[in-house]
CSV table of C-alpha atoms in Angstrom, one decimal:
chain,number,residue,atom,x,y,z
D,1,MET,CA,23.2,60.3,89.0
D,2,ASP,CA,21.9,60.5,86.1
D,3,LEU,CA,19.6,63.4,87.0
D,4,LEU,CA,18.9,65.4,90.2
D,5,SER,CA,16.6,68.0,91.1
D,6,ASN,CA,15.6,70.2,93.5
D,7,ARG,CA,12.3,70.1,95.1
D,8,SER,CA,12.0,73.7,94.1
D,9,SER,CA,12.8,73.4,90.9
D,10,ALA,CA,11.3,76.5,88.8
D,11,SER,CA,12.6,75.3,85.6
D,12,GLY,CA,11.5,71.6,85.1
D,13,LEU,CA,13.6,68.2,84.0
D,14,PRO,CA,14.1,68.2,80.2
D,15,VAL,CA,12.3,65.2,78.9
D,16,SER,CA,12.8,63.9,75.4
D,17,LEU,CA,9.9,61.6,73.8
D,18,THR,CA,9.3,60.8,70.6
D,19,ILE,CA,5.5,60.9,69.9
D,20,ASN,CA,3.0,59.6,67.0
D,21,GLY,CA,6.9,60.0,64.8
D,22,ALA,CA,7.7,63.0,66.0
D,23,HIS,CA,10.5,64.5,68.3
D,24,HIS,CA,9.5,66.8,71.3
D,25,ASP,CA,11.9,67.8,74.0
D,26,VAL,CA,10.2,69.7,76.3
D,27,SER,CA,11.1,70.9,80.2
D,28,VAL,CA,8.5,69.0,82.9
D,29,ASP,CA,8.3,69.4,86.6
D,30,PRO,CA,8.6,66.0,88.1
D,31,TRP,CA,5.3,65.7,89.1
D,32,VAL,CA,3.8,65.9,85.9
D,33,THR,CA,2.6,63.1,84.4
D,34,LEU,CA,2.6,61.6,80.8
D,35,LEU,CA,-1.6,62.2,80.5
D,36,ASP,CA,-0.9,65.4,82.1
D,37,LEU,CA,1.8,66.9,79.7
D,38,LEU,CA,0.0,65.0,76.4
D,39,ARG,CA,-3.2,66.6,77.0
D,40,GLY,CA,-1.9,69.7,78.2
D,41,PRO,CA,1.4,71.2,77.2
D,42,LEU,CA,1.7,69.9,74.4
D,43,SER,CA,-2.5,69.9,73.2
D,44,MET,CA,-2.6,66.2,72.0
D,45,THR,CA,-6.0,65.6,73.8
D,46,GLY,CA,-7.1,61.8,72.1
D,47,THR,CA,-6.1,60.8,75.0
D,48,LYS,CA,-8.3,60.6,77.7
D,49,LYS,CA,-8.9,61.2,81.6
D,50,GLY,CA,-10.9,59.4,82.9
D,51,CYS,CA,-10.3,58.6,87.1
D,52,ASP,CA,-6.8,59.5,86.8
D,53,HIS,CA,-6.2,56.7,89.2
D,54,GLY,CA,-5.3,53.3,86.4
D,55,GLN,CA,-9.1,52.7,87.3
D,56,CYS,CA,-10.4,53.1,83.9
D,57,GLY,CA,-8.0,52.5,81.2
D,58,ALA,CA,-9.4,55.9,79.1
D,59,CYS,CA,-5.9,56.9,79.1
D,60,THR,CA,-4.0,53.9,77.4
D,61,VAL,CA,-1.6,54.9,75.5
D,62,LEU,CA,1.1,53.0,73.7
D,63,ILE,CA,4.9,53.4,75.3
D,64,ASP,CA,7.8,51.4,73.5
D,65,GLY,CA,4.9,49.7,71.8
D,66,GLU,CA,3.4,48.9,75.3
D,67,ARG,CA,-0.2,49.6,76.6
D,68,ILE,CA,0.2,51.5,79.7
D,69,ASN,CA,-1.6,53.9,81.6
D,70,SER,CA,-0.3,56.7,81.3
D,71,CYS,CA,-2.2,58.6,84.0
D,72,LEU,CA,0.3,56.3,86.3
D,73,LYS,CA,3.3,57.9,84.5
D,74,LEU,CA,5.8,60.7,86.0
D,75,ALA,CA,6.8,62.2,82.8
D,76,VAL,CA,10.4,62.7,83.8
D,77,SER,CA,10.8,59.2,84.1
D,78,LEU,CA,9.8,58.7,80.2
D,79,ASP,CA,13.5,60.3,79.1
D,80,GLY,CA,13.7,58.6,75.6
D,81,ALA,CA,10.4,56.6,75.0
D,82,GLU,CA,8.5,56.7,72.2
D,83,ILE,CA,4.5,57.2,72.1
D,84,THR,CA,1.8,56.0,70.5
D,85,THR,CA,-1.6,58.4,71.0
D,86,ILE,CA,-5.6,57.9,69.6
D,87,GLU,CA,-3.9,60.0,66.9
D,88,GLY,CA,-1.0,58.5,65.9
D,89,LEU,CA,-3.3,55.8,65.5
D,90,GLY,CA,-5.0,56.1,62.3
D,91,THR,CA,-6.3,59.9,60.6
D,92,PRO,CA,-10.2,60.2,59.9
D,93,ASP,CA,-9.1,59.7,56.1
D,94,ASN,CA,-6.4,56.6,57.2
D,95,MET,CA,-8.3,54.6,60.0
D,96,HIS,CA,-6.5,52.1,61.9
D,97,PRO,CA,-8.4,48.7,61.2
D,98,LEU,CA,-9.1,48.7,65.2
D,99,GLN,CA,-10.6,52.6,64.5
D,100,LYS,CA,-12.4,51.0,61.3
D,101,ALA,CA,-14.1,48.4,63.1
D,102,PHE,CA,-15.3,50.3,66.2
D,103,VAL,CA,-17.0,52.8,63.8
D,104,GLU,CA,-18.4,49.4,61.9
D,105,HIS,CA,-19.6,48.0,64.9
D,106,ASP,CA,-20.9,51.0,66.9
D,107,ALA,CA,-18.3,49.8,70.0
D,108,TYR,CA,-19.1,53.6,71.6
D,109,GLN,CA,-22.2,55.8,72.6
D,110,CYS,CA,-20.2,58.8,74.0
D,111,GLY,CA,-17.3,57.8,73.3
D,112,TYR,CA,-15.0,59.1,76.0
D,113,CYS,CA,-13.6,55.0,76.7
D,114,THR,CA,-12.7,54.7,72.9
D,115,PRO,CA,-9.0,56.5,72.6
D,116,GLY,CA,-8.0,54.6,75.3
D,117,GLN,CA,-10.3,51.5,74.4
D,118,ILE,CA,-8.5,51.3,70.9
D,119,CYS,CA,-4.7,52.0,72.3
D,120,SER,CA,-5.2,48.9,75.1
D,121,ALA,CA,-6.7,46.7,71.7
D,122,ALA,CA,-3.8,48.0,69.4
D,123,GLY,CA,-2.1,46.7,72.2
D,124,LEU,CA,-3.6,43.5,73.3
D,125,LEU,CA,-3.5,42.2,69.6
D,126,LYS,CA,0.3,43.1,69.6
D,127,GLU,CA,1.0,40.9,72.7
D,128,GLY,CA,-1.4,38.4,71.0
D,129,HIS,CA,-1.8,36.3,74.4
D,130,ALA,CA,-5.7,36.8,73.5
D,131,HIS,CA,-7.0,33.9,71.2
D,132,SER,CA,-10.6,33.1,71.9
D,133,ARG,CA,-13.7,35.9,72.5
D,134,GLU,CA,-13.1,35.0,76.5
D,135,GLU,CA,-9.4,36.0,76.4
D,136,ILE,CA,-10.0,39.0,74.2
D,137,ARG,CA,-13.1,39.8,77.1
D,138,GLU,CA,-10.5,39.3,79.9
D,139,LEU,CA,-7.3,41.3,78.5
D,140,MET,CA,-9.9,44.0,77.5
D,141,SER,CA,-11.2,44.8,81.5
D,142,GLY,CA,-9.2,46.9,82.1
D,143,ASN,CA,-11.2,49.8,79.5
D,144,LEU,CA,-14.0,50.8,81.3
D,145,CYS,CA,-17.0,51.8,79.1
D,146,ARG,CA,-19.5,53.1,81.4
D,147,CYS,CA,-22.3,53.5,78.3
D,148,GLY,CA,-21.5,49.6,78.2
D,149,ALA,CA,-21.2,48.9,74.8
D,150,TYR,CA,-19.0,45.9,75.7
D,151,THR,CA,-20.4,43.6,73.7
D,152,ASN,CA,-19.6,45.9,70.1
D,153,ILE,CA,-16.2,46.2,71.7
D,154,ALA,CA,-15.7,43.2,71.4
D,155,ASP,CA,-17.4,42.5,68.3
D,156,ALA,CA,-15.0,45.3,66.7
D,157,ILE,CA,-11.6,43.8,68.5
D,158,GLU,CA,-12.4,39.5,67.4
D,159,ASP,CA,-13.2,41.3,63.4
D,160,VAL,CA,-9.5,42.4,63.3
D,161,MET,CA,-8.2,39.9,65.1
D,162,GLN,CA,-9.1,37.7,62.8
D,163,ALA,CA,-9.2,39.3,59.8
D,164,GLU,CA,-5.2,39.4,60.8
D,165,ASN,CA,-4.8,35.3,61.2
D,166,VAL,CA,-6.2,35.1,58.0
D,167,GLY,CA,-3.9,38.2,56.7
D,168,ALA,CA,-0.2,36.2,58.6
D,169,HIS,CA,-2.3,32.6,57.0
D,170,ARG,CA,-1.8,33.7,53.3
D,171,GLU,CA,1.5,35.2,54.1
D,172,ALA,CA,2.8,31.9,55.8
D,173,ALA,CA,1.2,30.4,53.0
D,174,GLU,CA,3.2,32.2,50.1
A,1,MET,CA,0.7,66.0,94.1
A,2,LYS,CA,3.2,67.3,96.6
A,3,PRO,CA,6.1,68.8,95.0
A,4,PHE,CA,9.6,66.6,95.3
A,5,GLU,CA,12.8,66.2,95.0
A,6,TYR,CA,13.7,63.7,91.9
A,7,LEU,CA,16.7,61.3,91.9
A,8,ARG,CA,17.6,59.2,88.9
A,9,PRO,CA,20.7,57.2,90.3
A,10,SER,CA,22.4,54.7,87.6
A,11,ASP,CA,23.0,52.0,89.4
A,12,VAL,CA,22.1,50.0,92.7
A,13,SER,CA,24.9,51.5,95.1
A,14,GLU,CA,23.8,55.1,94.0
A,15,ALA,CA,20.3,54.4,94.4
A,16,VAL,CA,20.9,52.9,97.7
A,17,ALA,CA,23.0,55.6,99.2
A,18,ALA,CA,20.3,58.2,98.3
A,19,LEU,CA,17.5,56.2,99.6
A,20,ALA,CA,20.0,55.9,102.7
A,21,ALA,CA,21.1,58.9,103.2
A,22,ASN,CA,17.4,60.4,103.4
A,23,PRO,CA,13.7,58.8,105.8
A,24,GLU,CA,11.4,61.0,103.7
A,25,ALA,CA,12.4,59.5,99.7
A,26,GLN,CA,10.8,57.2,98.0
A,27,VAL,CA,12.3,54.0,95.3
A,28,LEU,CA,9.3,54.2,92.1
A,29,ALA,CA,9.5,51.3,90.2
A,30,GLY,CA,6.1,51.0,87.5
A,31,GLY,CA,4.7,53.6,89.6
A,32,THR,CA,1.6,52.2,89.3
A,33,ASN,CA,0.7,52.5,93.5
A,34,LEU,CA,3.5,55.0,94.6
A,35,VAL,CA,2.1,57.8,92.3
A,36,ASP,CA,-1.7,56.6,92.8
A,37,LEU,CA,-1.2,56.9,96.8
A,38,MET,CA,1.0,60.7,96.4
A,39,LYS,CA,-1.9,62.0,94.0
A,40,TYR,CA,-4.8,61.7,97.1
A,41,ASP,CA,-2.0,62.5,99.6
A,42,VAL,CA,-1.6,59.4,101.5
A,43,THR,CA,1.9,59.8,100.8
A,44,HIS,CA,4.3,62.8,100.5
A,45,PRO,CA,7.8,61.1,99.6
A,46,GLY,CA,10.4,64.5,99.9
A,47,ALA,CA,12.2,62.7,97.6
A,48,VAL,CA,11.4,60.3,95.0
A,49,ILE,CA,14.4,57.9,93.3
A,50,ASP,CA,13.7,56.5,89.7
A,51,ILE,CA,15.3,53.1,89.6
A,52,ASN,CA,14.0,52.3,86.5
A,53,ARG,CA,17.8,52.9,84.8
A,54,LEU,CA,19.3,50.3,87.4
A,55,PRO,CA,20.0,46.5,85.5
A,56,LEU,CA,17.6,45.3,86.8
A,57,LYS,CA,15.5,44.1,84.0
A,58,GLU,CA,16.6,40.3,83.3
A,59,ILE,CA,15.2,37.0,84.1
A,60,GLU,CA,17.4,34.0,84.8
A,61,GLN,CA,17.3,30.0,85.6
A,62,LEU,CA,20.2,29.3,87.7
A,63,GLU,CA,21.7,25.9,88.1
A,64,ASP,CA,19.4,24.3,90.3
A,65,GLY,CA,16.3,25.0,88.4
A,66,THR,CA,15.1,28.5,90.8
A,67,PHE,CA,13.9,31.7,88.8
A,68,ARG,CA,15.8,34.2,89.5
A,69,ILE,CA,13.6,37.2,88.3
A,70,GLY,CA,14.6,41.1,88.6
A,71,ALA,CA,12.9,43.4,90.7
A,72,LEU,CA,12.1,45.7,87.1
A,73,VAL,CA,11.0,43.1,85.7
A,74,SER,CA,7.5,43.8,84.9
A,75,ASN,CA,4.8,41.4,86.5
A,76,SER,CA,3.4,40.5,82.3
A,77,ILE,CA,7.0,39.8,81.4
A,78,ALA,CA,7.3,37.3,84.5
A,79,ALA,CA,3.8,36.2,83.7
A,80,TYR,CA,4.5,35.5,80.0
A,81,HIS,CA,7.8,34.2,79.5
A,82,ALA,CA,8.2,30.4,78.8
A,83,GLY,CA,10.2,29.5,81.7
A,84,ILE,CA,8.5,30.5,84.6
A,85,ALA,CA,4.9,30.0,82.8
A,86,GLY,CA,6.1,26.5,82.2
A,87,GLU,CA,7.9,25.1,85.2
A,88,LEU,CA,6.0,27.9,87.9
A,89,PRO,CA,2.1,27.9,85.7
A,90,LEU,CA,0.7,28.8,89.9
A,91,LEU,CA,3.0,31.8,89.9
A,92,SER,CA,2.4,33.2,86.2
A,93,SER,CA,-1.4,32.2,86.6
A,94,ALA,CA,-1.9,35.0,90.1
A,95,ILE,CA,0.2,37.0,87.7
A,96,LEU,CA,-2.5,37.6,86.0
A,97,ALA,CA,-5.1,37.2,87.9
A,98,GLY,CA,-4.5,40.2,89.0
A,99,ALA,CA,-5.2,44.6,87.9
A,100,SER,CA,-5.1,44.6,84.2
A,101,PRO,CA,-2.6,43.7,81.2
A,102,GLN,CA,-2.1,47.6,81.4
A,103,LEU,CA,-1.4,47.6,84.9
A,104,ARG,CA,0.8,44.6,84.7
A,105,ASN,CA,2.4,46.4,82.1
A,106,ALA,CA,3.6,49.0,84.1
A,107,ALA,CA,4.6,47.5,87.2
A,108,THR,CA,6.9,45.5,88.5
A,109,CYS,CA,8.3,42.3,89.6
A,110,GLY,CA,10.1,44.6,93.3
A,111,GLY,CA,7.0,47.3,93.5
A,112,ASN,CA,4.4,44.1,93.6
A,113,LEU,CA,5.7,43.0,96.7
A,114,LEU,CA,6.2,46.7,98.2
A,115,GLN,CA,2.6,47.6,97.3
A,116,ARG,CA,0.4,49.3,100.1
A,117,THR,CA,-2.9,47.9,100.9
A,118,ARG,CA,-6.2,49.0,99.3
A,119,CYS,CA,-8.2,50.0,102.8
A,120,TYR,CA,-10.5,52.3,101.9
A,121,TYR,CA,-9.8,54.2,105.8
A,122,PHE,CA,-5.8,53.9,104.5
A,123,TYR,CA,-6.5,55.7,101.0
A,124,ASP,CA,-8.9,58.6,102.7
A,125,ALA,CA,-6.6,61.3,104.5
A,126,SER,CA,-9.5,62.1,105.7
A,127,THR,CA,-9.8,59.4,108.1
A,128,PRO,CA,-7.5,57.9,111.1
A,129,CYS,CA,-5.2,55.7,109.7
A,130,ASN,CA,-3.1,54.0,111.8
A,131,LYS,CA,-0.5,53.0,108.5
A,132,ARG,CA,-0.9,55.9,107.2
A,133,GLU,CA,-0.3,58.2,110.4
A,134,PRO,CA,0.5,56.1,113.2
A,135,GLY,CA,-1.2,56.6,116.7
A,136,SER,CA,-4.1,58.3,114.6
A,137,GLY,CA,-6.4,55.3,115.5
A,138,CYS,CA,-8.3,53.1,112.9
A,139,GLY,CA,-11.1,53.4,111.0
A,140,ALA,CA,-11.8,50.2,110.0
A,141,VAL,CA,-12.4,48.0,113.3
A,142,GLY,CA,-15.9,48.9,114.1
A,143,GLY,CA,-16.0,50.7,111.0
A,144,VAL,CA,-16.9,49.5,107.3
A,145,ASN,CA,-14.9,46.4,106.3
A,146,ARG,CA,-15.6,44.1,104.8
A,147,ILE,CA,-12.5,43.9,102.5
A,148,HIS,CA,-10.6,43.5,105.4
A,149,ALA,CA,-8.4,40.8,107.4
A,150,ILE,CA,-10.1,38.3,109.5
A,151,LEU,CA,-6.3,36.5,110.2
A,152,GLY,CA,-3.3,37.7,112.1
A,153,ALA,CA,-5.1,41.6,112.5
A,154,SER,CA,-4.7,43.8,115.9
A,155,GLN,CA,-7.0,45.8,117.2
A,156,HIS,CA,-4.8,48.3,115.5
A,157,CYS,CA,-4.9,47.4,111.8
A,158,ILE,CA,-7.3,45.1,110.2
A,159,ALA,CA,-5.5,45.8,106.2
A,160,THR,CA,-4.6,43.5,103.8
A,161,HIS,CA,-1.8,42.8,101.6
A,162,PRO,CA,-3.9,43.6,97.6
A,163,SER,CA,-1.0,41.3,95.4
A,164,ASP,CA,-1.9,38.0,94.0
A,165,MET,CA,1.8,37.7,92.7
A,166,CYS,CA,3.0,37.8,96.9
A,167,VAL,CA,0.3,34.7,96.8
A,168,ALA,CA,2.2,32.1,94.8
A,169,LEU,CA,5.0,33.3,95.8
A,170,ALA,CA,4.5,32.4,99.7
A,171,ALA,CA,3.7,28.7,98.4
A,172,LEU,CA,6.3,28.3,96.5
A,173,ASP,CA,9.5,28.7,97.4
A,174,THR,CA,10.9,31.9,97.3
A,175,VAL,CA,13.8,34.3,99.5
A,176,VAL,CA,14.0,38.2,98.2
A,177,ASP,CA,17.2,39.8,97.4
A,178,VAL,CA,18.2,43.3,99.5
A,179,ALA,CA,20.8,45.3,98.7
A,180,GLY,CA,21.2,48.3,101.4
A,181,PRO,CA,23.7,50.0,103.4
A,182,THR,CA,25.7,47.6,104.8
A,183,GLY,CA,25.4,44.8,102.5
A,184,ASP,CA,23.1,42.5,100.2
A,185,ARG,CA,21.5,40.2,101.8
A,186,GLN,CA,18.2,37.7,101.1
A,187,ILE,CA,14.5,37.4,103.2
A,188,PRO,CA,13.3,34.5,103.1
A,189,PHE,CA,10.0,35.4,101.9
A,190,LEU,CA,7.8,34.1,104.6
A,191,ASP,CA,10.2,36.9,106.6
A,192,PHE,CA,9.2,39.8,104.0
A,193,HIS,CA,6.4,40.8,105.0
A,194,ARG,CA,5.3,41.2,108.8
A,195,LEU,CA,1.5,40.8,110.1
A,196,PRO,CA,0.3,44.6,111.5
A,197,GLY,CA,0.9,44.2,115.8
A,198,ASP,CA,1.8,47.1,117.4
A,199,HIS,CA,3.6,48.8,113.8
A,200,PRO,CA,1.0,49.0,111.1
A,201,GLU,CA,2.8,51.6,109.2
A,202,ARG,CA,5.6,48.5,108.3
A,203,ASP,CA,4.8,46.7,105.8
A,204,ASN,CA,7.9,44.6,105.3
A,205,THR,CA,11.3,43.9,107.7
A,206,LEU,CA,13.5,46.1,105.1
A,207,GLN,CA,16.0,48.2,106.7
A,208,GLN,CA,16.1,51.9,106.2
A,209,GLY,CA,17.9,52.6,102.7
A,210,GLU,CA,17.7,48.6,101.5
A,211,ILE,CA,16.0,48.3,97.8
A,212,VAL,CA,14.1,44.8,96.3
A,213,THR,CA,17.2,44.0,93.7
A,214,ALA,CA,15.3,40.6,93.2
A,215,ILE,CA,13.4,37.4,93.6
A,216,ARG,CA,14.4,34.1,93.6
A,217,VAL,CA,11.6,30.9,92.8
A,218,SER,CA,11.8,27.9,92.4
A,219,GLY,CA,8.7,25.2,92.8
A,220,GLY,CA,9.1,23.1,89.7
A,221,HIS,CA,7.7,19.7,91.4
A,222,PHE,CA,4.5,21.4,91.8
A,223,LYS,CA,4.2,22.2,87.9
A,224,ARG,CA,1.8,19.6,87.5
A,225,HIS,CA,-1.0,20.0,90.7
A,226,HIS,CA,-1.4,23.6,91.4
A,227,SER,CA,-4.5,26.3,91.5
A,228,TYR,CA,-4.4,30.1,91.9
A,229,LEU,CA,-8.2,30.5,93.0
A,230,LYS,CA,-9.4,34.4,93.4
A,231,LEU,CA,-12.7,35.1,94.5
A,232,ARG,CA,-13.9,39.5,94.1
A,233,ASP,CA,-16.8,41.6,93.6
A,234,ARG,CA,-16.2,41.3,90.3
A,235,LEU,CA,-15.6,39.2,88.0
A,236,SER,CA,-11.9,40.7,86.3
A,237,TYR,CA,-9.9,43.5,87.2
A,238,ALA,CA,-10.8,43.6,91.7
A,239,PHE,CA,-9.0,42.6,94.3
A,240,ALA,CA,-9.4,39.4,95.5
A,241,LEU,CA,-11.8,38.9,98.9
A,242,VAL,CA,-10.4,35.8,99.2
A,243,SER,CA,-7.6,34.2,97.2
A,244,VAL,CA,-5.3,30.9,97.1
A,245,ALA,CA,-2.6,29.1,95.5
A,246,ALA,CA,-3.0,25.0,95.7
A,247,ALA,CA,0.3,23.4,95.3
A,248,LEU,CA,0.7,19.6,95.9
A,249,ASP,CA,2.9,17.1,94.6
A,250,ILE,CA,1.7,13.8,94.7
A,251,GLY,CA,2.8,10.4,94.9
A,252,GLU,CA,2.4,7.2,92.7
A,253,ASP,CA,0.0,6.2,95.4
A,254,GLY,CA,-2.3,8.4,95.4
A,255,THR,CA,-0.5,10.2,98.5
A,256,ILE,CA,0.9,13.3,99.2
A,257,LEU,CA,4.5,14.6,99.2
A,258,ASP,CA,4.3,18.1,99.3
A,259,ILE,CA,1.5,20.9,100.1
A,260,ARG,CA,1.1,24.1,100.1
A,261,VAL,CA,-1.5,26.7,101.0
A,262,ALA,CA,-1.4,30.3,100.7
A,263,LEU,CA,-4.5,32.4,101.3
A,264,GLY,CA,-4.5,36.2,99.6
A,265,GLY,CA,-7.1,38.7,100.9
A,266,VAL,CA,-7.5,37.6,104.6
A,267,ALA,CA,-4.1,39.2,106.3
A,268,HIS,CA,-1.9,41.8,106.9
A,269,LYS,CA,0.5,39.3,104.5
A,270,PRO,CA,0.0,35.7,102.6
A,271,TRP,CA,-1.2,33.8,104.8
A,272,ARG,CA,0.1,30.2,105.2
A,273,ASP,CA,0.7,27.2,108.0
A,274,PRO,CA,3.8,25.0,106.6
A,275,LEU,CA,2.9,23.1,110.1
A,276,ALA,CA,-0.5,21.6,108.6
A,277,GLU,CA,0.8,21.6,105.5
A,278,THR,CA,4.0,19.2,106.6
A,279,GLU,CA,1.5,17.0,109.2
A,280,CYS,CA,-0.1,16.6,105.7
A,281,ALA,CA,2.0,14.2,104.5
A,282,GLY,CA,1.7,10.9,103.6
A,283,GLN,CA,-2.3,11.5,103.7
A,284,PRO,CA,-4.7,10.9,101.3
A,285,ALA,CA,-5.3,14.0,98.6
A,286,ASN,CA,-8.4,14.2,98.9
A,287,ARG,CA,-11.0,16.3,100.1
A,288,ASP,CA,-11.6,14.9,103.5
A,289,THR,CA,-7.4,15.9,103.7
A,290,PHE,CA,-8.4,19.2,102.3
A,291,GLN,CA,-11.4,19.9,104.6
A,292,ALA,CA,-9.0,19.4,107.4
A,293,LEU,CA,-6.3,21.6,106.4
A,294,ALA,CA,-8.6,24.1,105.8
A,295,THR,CA,-10.2,23.5,109.1
A,296,ARG,CA,-6.2,24.4,110.5
A,297,LEU,CA,-4.8,27.2,108.7
A,298,LEU,CA,-9.2,29.0,109.4
A,299,ALA,CA,-8.5,27.7,113.7
A,300,GLY,CA,-7.6,31.6,114.6
A,301,ALA,CA,-10.0,33.2,111.4
A,302,ARG,CA,-12.3,35.8,113.1
A,303,GLY,CA,-14.7,38.6,111.8
A,304,GLN,CA,-15.0,42.1,112.3
A,305,GLY,CA,-18.3,42.2,111.2
A,306,ASP,CA,-18.6,43.2,107.7
A,307,ASN,CA,-15.9,40.8,106.4
A,308,ASP,CA,-17.6,37.9,108.4
A,309,PHE,CA,-18.1,35.7,105.4
A,310,LYS,CA,-15.1,35.8,104.6
A,311,ILE,CA,-14.3,32.8,107.0
A,312,GLU,CA,-16.5,30.0,105.1
A,313,MET,CA,-16.0,31.9,102.1
A,314,ALA,CA,-12.4,30.7,102.8
A,315,ARG,CA,-12.6,27.6,103.8
A,316,ARG,CA,-15.2,26.5,100.5
A,317,ALA,CA,-11.8,28.0,98.3
A,318,ILE,CA,-9.6,26.2,100.0
A,319,VAL,CA,-10.5,22.7,99.3
A,320,ARG,CA,-12.3,23.8,96.1
A,321,ALA,CA,-8.7,24.7,95.3
A,322,LEU,CA,-6.5,21.3,96.5
A,323,GLU,CA,-9.3,19.5,94.5
A,324,GLN,CA,-8.5,21.6,91.4
A,325,ALA,CA,-4.7,21.3,92.0
A,326,ALA,CA,-5.0,17.1,92.6
A,327,ALA,CA,-7.3,17.2,89.3
A,328,GLY,CA,-4.5,18.7,88.1
A,329,THR,CA,-7.0,21.4,86.2
A,330,PRO,CA,-6.0,24.7,87.6
A,331,GLN,CA,-8.3,27.4,87.5
A,332,ILE,CA,-7.9,29.8,84.0
A,333,GLN,CA,-7.9,33.2,84.9
A,334,SER,CA,-9.9,33.7,81.5
A,335,HIS,CA,-13.3,31.8,81.8
A,336,LYS,CA,-14.7,32.2,84.6
A,337,ALA,CA,-17.1,29.2,86.2
A,338,ILE,CA,-15.1,27.6,88.5
A,339,PHE,CA,-15.3,23.9,88.6
């Protein structure tokens, strides 16, 4: 058995995570989700809690490069994982291309879903399965925006996707 | 979420032993269903056995062409796997019709088989539900039952199985590999899930202590003629009201060599009628044949009130999906128009 706790584990279980490049050794109870660990003990409140049931996508982060709903992941099950949150994608002075595009396209109103939208879009670009606006819309359907900024969100992602494709073609040509 | 014991076995035999030893234990894989149900207090396992470290993450193609998909392969990896997408496009399409990209990245193929119903009474711990609390009654019978079963239901439960992937697996030739305290065994897919009958608390035929280790799927002869048609209340990221996995093998003379139709969203398990399919062999692959098959498949259909519309919807969806399959123009999951 790799790891075993009893039901009244007072001290929690040891978990090692690399979050936005920084190593964290923490102790968590097994019923704590990654989302609650980030927002609570680690004070990283960029990742948002919307529905807390995997239905809205506001809590989306990248786990080992893949976009995942952090509300449905028990932190203890992620020992050794690399996690990227919105805080790790860019900074106000050095924004990720998606962050810039969201600003340029006004791809939000209240902004609560935006960290999840941007992390999800980063996952989408890395996956490489979206080649059209229709496919962007389908493959972003796990992120709800109650303000209804979908049109501008799709515009922003489409812009970055096209810029990446131009860059890739240039590299290939060179 | 109620406190629980957490165990993380490092091999299959440890996992099986831990599960067999504790009737209150449940298995954690992707967590997309279990963690959600624990948050709603629908289920409260005394122990959670985290199997994510087990070596069940491979997809291999066996000599006879069958794909053996490890239980811990994510839904995304299975759907986009070049071999599966090429040889079993119906399976890829069904997986991509389900959930969202984030959920498909986390959810496993074994877990997809074991997901619980999305019946709102099952999810609401303040209402009676024979599946959640055997003997407590069913709120859906005579209640709000728009999403519920039209086939194979019992007086005790009218819940449906929510999976898309399983509908395609039911249409294809699928076997589930299982490891248990008395050894390994294989369960034909159509025997894996069960109808509610007098025991709606049992979704499937797994025995105490058994875990799914892999899924074996074949059906390469359907790669030209197939379609997964999913009808739902919004165009993406919603459970099916009715879905159809249709697969055809058509001879040069236009007659049917092999035909499969499995329905989702209509019963406690993916719904198929293999005998009715067999009788279609040799008939022309056209609308008359498809309508006759639809009528047979839905012969025992019975609405519960709010869901009466599903009977006609299913009839039309079966014909439409089979026509899409026959034409070689499968439903595209990102393009929402249905042709």
